[in-house]
Amino acid sequence: STGAGSKDAAKLKRPTAGAMATGLIVLLSVVTMLDTTLTWFDRAMGASEMYKVNKFCVEAPGPKEKGAEEYCTRQECRHWAKTNDHEDGFCRTVEWHNNNQSQTQMATCLYYGYTSTPC
């Protein structure tokens, strides 16, 4: 039997257009807030890493100075990080560039303000 009661029950199960719009707005707001939070967290972590790298590099000898090649190694970086109470995760990117035939190494040196290798 399909009386008036079953029609009313069917109407209750179907959300109205207004309710659907409100639900989508809330969902998009939550997703946007989560995305913004994660983006700022990522930026904060990046800034923290750059601070450590900058501190390590400030103490580094210039590329033409004695000891520069020995200083700019991952092992020396890890030692420096431990001595200065920093995590050594950024040390995986420390690399001494001395191949002036490598365009990648030349570009990296130029990026950091050196006209050529070594850097």
PDB file of N, CA and C in Angstrom, residues 4-40:
ATOM      1  N   ALA A   4      -0.260   8.144   1.901  1.00  0.00           N
ATOM      2  CA  ALA A   4       0.355   9.465   2.065  1.00  0.00           C
ATOM      3  C   ALA A   4       1.587   9.394   2.965  1.00  0.00           C
ATOM      4  N   GLY A   5       1.595   8.454   3.899  1.00  0.00           N
ATOM      5  CA  GLY A   5       2.726   8.329   4.822  1.00  0.00           C
ATOM      6  C   GLY A   5       4.016   7.981   4.121  1.00  0.00           C
ATOM      7  N   SER A   6       3.977   7.086   3.120  1.00  0.00           N
ATOM      8  CA  SER A   6       5.198   6.696   2.419  1.00  0.00           C
ATOM      9  C   SER A   6       5.704   7.836   1.526  1.00  0.00           C
ATOM     10  N   LYS A   7       4.822   8.676   1.016  1.00  0.00           N
ATOM     11  CA  LYS A   7       5.259   9.835   0.221  1.00  0.00           C
ATOM     12  C   LYS A   7       5.973  10.850   1.107  1.00  0.00           C
ATOM     13  N   ASP A   8       5.478  11.031   2.319  1.00  0.00           N
ATOM     14  CA  ASP A   8       6.130  11.951   3.251  1.00  0.00           C
ATOM     15  C   ASP A   8       7.515  11.431   3.638  1.00  0.00           C
ATOM     16  N   ALA A   9       7.650  10.138   3.821  1.00  0.00           N
ATOM     17  CA  ALA A   9       8.938   9.543   4.169  1.00  0.00           C
ATOM     18  C   ALA A   9       9.936   9.722   3.027  1.00  0.00           C
ATOM     19  N   ALA A  10       9.501   9.601   1.780  1.00  0.00           N
ATOM     20  CA  ALA A  10      10.374   9.784   0.626  1.00  0.00           C
ATOM     21  C   ALA A  10      10.856  11.227   0.543  1.00  0.00           C
ATOM     22  N   LYS A  11       9.995  12.178   0.914  1.00  0.00           N
ATOM     23  CA  LYS A  11      10.389  13.585   0.888  1.00  0.00           C
ATOM     24  C   LYS A  11      11.452  13.876   1.939  1.00  0.00           C
ATOM     25  N   LEU A  12      11.384  13.225   3.084  1.00  0.00           N
ATOM     26  CA  LEU A  12      12.356  13.442   4.151  1.00  0.00           C
ATOM     27  C   LEU A  12      13.744  12.930   3.764  1.00  0.00           C
ATOM     28  N   LYS A  13      13.839  11.887   2.968  1.00  0.00           N
ATOM     29  CA  LYS A  13      15.125  11.302   2.595  1.00  0.00           C
ATOM     30  C   LYS A  13      15.878  12.158   1.578  1.00  0.00           C
ATOM     31  N   ARG A  14      15.172  12.900   0.783  1.00  0.00           N
ATOM     32  CA  ARG A  14      15.810  13.703  -0.250  1.00  0.00           C
ATOM     33  C   ARG A  14      16.167  15.088   0.305  1.00  0.00           C
ATOM     34  N   PRO A  15      17.468  15.470   0.278  1.00  0.00           N
ATOM     35  CA  PRO A  15      17.816  16.799   0.787  1.00  0.00           C
ATOM     36  C   PRO A  15      17.370  17.889  -0.193  1.00  0.00           C
ATOM     37  N   THR A  16      17.072  19.022   0.362  1.00  0.00           N
ATOM     38  CA  THR A  16      16.658  20.149  -0.481  1.00  0.00           C
ATOM     39  C   THR A  16      17.898  20.770  -1.122  1.00  0.00           C
ATOM     40  N   ALA A  17      17.665  21.580  -2.128  1.00  0.00           N
ATOM     41  CA  ALA A  17      18.777  22.247  -2.808  1.00  0.00           C
ATOM     42  C   ALA A  17      19.532  23.162  -1.841  1.00  0.00           C
ATOM     43  N   GLY A  18      18.815  23.820  -0.957  1.00  0.00           N
ATOM     44  CA  GLY A  18      19.451  24.700   0.033  1.00  0.00           C
ATOM     45  C   GLY A  18      20.338  23.931   0.990  1.00  0.00           C
ATOM     46  N   ALA A  19      19.850  22.760   1.432  1.00  0.00           N
ATOM     47  CA  ALA A  19      20.642  21.933   2.352  1.00  0.00           C
ATOM     48  C   ALA A  19      21.891  21.405   1.656  1.00  0.00           C
ATOM     49  N   MET A  20      21.768  21.035   0.393  1.00  0.00           N
ATOM     50  CA  MET A  20      22.924  20.541  -0.360  1.00  0.00           C
ATOM     51  C   MET A  20      23.943  21.661  -0.552  1.00  0.00           C
ATOM     52  N   ALA A  21      23.483  22.863  -0.866  1.00  0.00           N
ATOM     53  CA  ALA A  21      24.387  23.993  -1.046  1.00  0.00           C
ATOM     54  C   ALA A  21      25.115  24.315   0.250  1.00  0.00           C
ATOM     55  N   THR A  22      24.392  24.303   1.356  1.00  0.00           N
ATOM     56  CA  THR A  22      25.001  24.559   2.659  1.00  0.00           C
ATOM     57  C   THR A  22      26.042  23.495   2.987  1.00  0.00           C
ATOM     58  N   GLY A  23      25.707  22.256   2.730  1.00  0.00           N
ATOM     59  CA  GLY A  23      26.651  21.161   2.980  1.00  0.00           C
ATOM     60  C   GLY A  23      27.914  21.299   2.145  1.00  0.00           C
ATOM     61  N   LEU A  24      27.769  21.662   0.880  1.00  0.00           N
ATOM     62  CA  LEU A  24      28.942  21.843   0.019  1.00  0.00           C
ATOM     63  C   LEU A  24      29.788  23.027   0.470  1.00  0.00           C
ATOM     64  N   ILE A  25      29.134  24.086   0.908  1.00  0.00           N
ATOM     65  CA  ILE A  25      29.876  25.257   1.400  1.00  0.00           C
ATOM     66  C   ILE A  25      30.688  24.886   2.638  1.00  0.00           C
ATOM     67  N   VAL A  26      30.076  24.165   3.555  1.00  0.00           N
ATOM     68  CA  VAL A  26      30.785  23.736   4.763  1.00  0.00           C
ATOM     69  C   VAL A  26      31.951  22.817   4.397  1.00  0.00           C
ATOM     70  N   LEU A  27      31.719  21.868   3.506  1.00  0.00           N
ATOM     71  CA  LEU A  27      32.771  20.942   3.079  1.00  0.00           C
ATOM     72  C   LEU A  27      33.932  21.697   2.429  1.00  0.00           C
ATOM     73  N   LEU A  28      33.626  22.617   1.517  1.00  0.00           N
ATOM     74  CA  LEU A  28      34.678  23.403   0.864  1.00  0.00           C
ATOM     75  C   LEU A  28      35.428  24.276   1.863  1.00  0.00           C
ATOM     76  N   SER A  29      34.728  24.810   2.849  1.00  0.00           N
ATOM     77  CA  SER A  29      35.385  25.627   3.873  1.00  0.00           C
ATOM     78  C   SER A  29      36.367  24.794   4.681  1.00  0.00           C
ATOM     79  N   VAL A  30      35.959  23.595   5.067  1.00  0.00           N
ATOM     80  CA  VAL A  30      36.836  22.712   5.842  1.00  0.00           C
ATOM     81  C   VAL A  30      38.054  22.322   5.012  1.00  0.00           C
ATOM     82  N   VAL A  31      37.856  21.959   3.761  1.00  0.00           N
ATOM     83  CA  VAL A  31      38.967  21.579   2.891  1.00  0.00           C
ATOM     84  C   VAL A  31      39.919  22.763   2.697  1.00  0.00           C
ATOM     85  N   THR A  32      39.385  23.959   2.499  1.00  0.00           N
ATOM     86  CA  THR A  32      40.209  25.153   2.317  1.00  0.00           C
ATOM     87  C   THR A  32      41.023  25.451   3.569  1.00  0.00           C
ATOM     88  N   MET A  33      40.397  25.355   4.745  1.00  0.00           N
ATOM     89  CA  MET A  33      41.121  25.602   5.993  1.00  0.00           C
ATOM     90  C   MET A  33      42.230  24.574   6.202  1.00  0.00           C
ATOM     91  N   LEU A  34      41.956  23.324   5.903  1.00  0.00           N
ATOM     92  CA  LEU A  34      42.964  22.276   6.034  1.00  0.00           C
ATOM     93  C   LEU A  34      44.126  22.525   5.072  1.00  0.00           C
ATOM     94  N   ASP A  35      43.800  22.884   3.830  1.00  0.00           N
ATOM     95  CA  ASP A  35      44.836  23.164   2.832  1.00  0.00           C
ATOM     96  C   ASP A  35      45.695  24.349   3.263  1.00  0.00           C
ATOM     97  N   THR A  36      45.074  25.395   3.755  1.00  0.00           N
ATOM     98  CA  THR A  36      45.810  26.583   4.200  1.00  0.00           C
ATOM     99  C   THR A  36      46.720  26.241   5.374  1.00  0.00           C
ATOM    100  N   THR A  37      46.208  25.472   6.315  1.00  0.00           N
ATOM    101  CA  THR A  37      47.002  25.074   7.480  1.00  0.00           C
ATOM    102  C   THR A  37      48.229  24.274   7.052  1.00  0.00           C
ATOM    103  N   LEU A  38      48.035  23.303   6.182  1.00  0.00           N
ATOM    104  CA  LEU A  38      49.157  22.491   5.720  1.00  0.00           C
ATOM    105  C   LEU A  38      50.161  23.306   4.915  1.00  0.00           C
ATOM    106  N   THR A  39      49.671  24.266   4.126  1.00  0.00           N
ATOM    107  CA  THR A  39      50.568  25.122   3.346  1.00  0.00           C
ATOM    108  C   THR A  39      51.446  25.970   4.262  1.00  0.00           C
ATOM    109  N   TRP A  40      50.844  26.585   5.279  1.00  0.00           N
ATOM    110  CA  TRP A  40      51.632  27.407   6.200  1.00  0.00           C
ATOM    111  C   TRP A  40      52.588  26.562   7.031  1.00  0.00           C
TER     112      TRP A  40
END
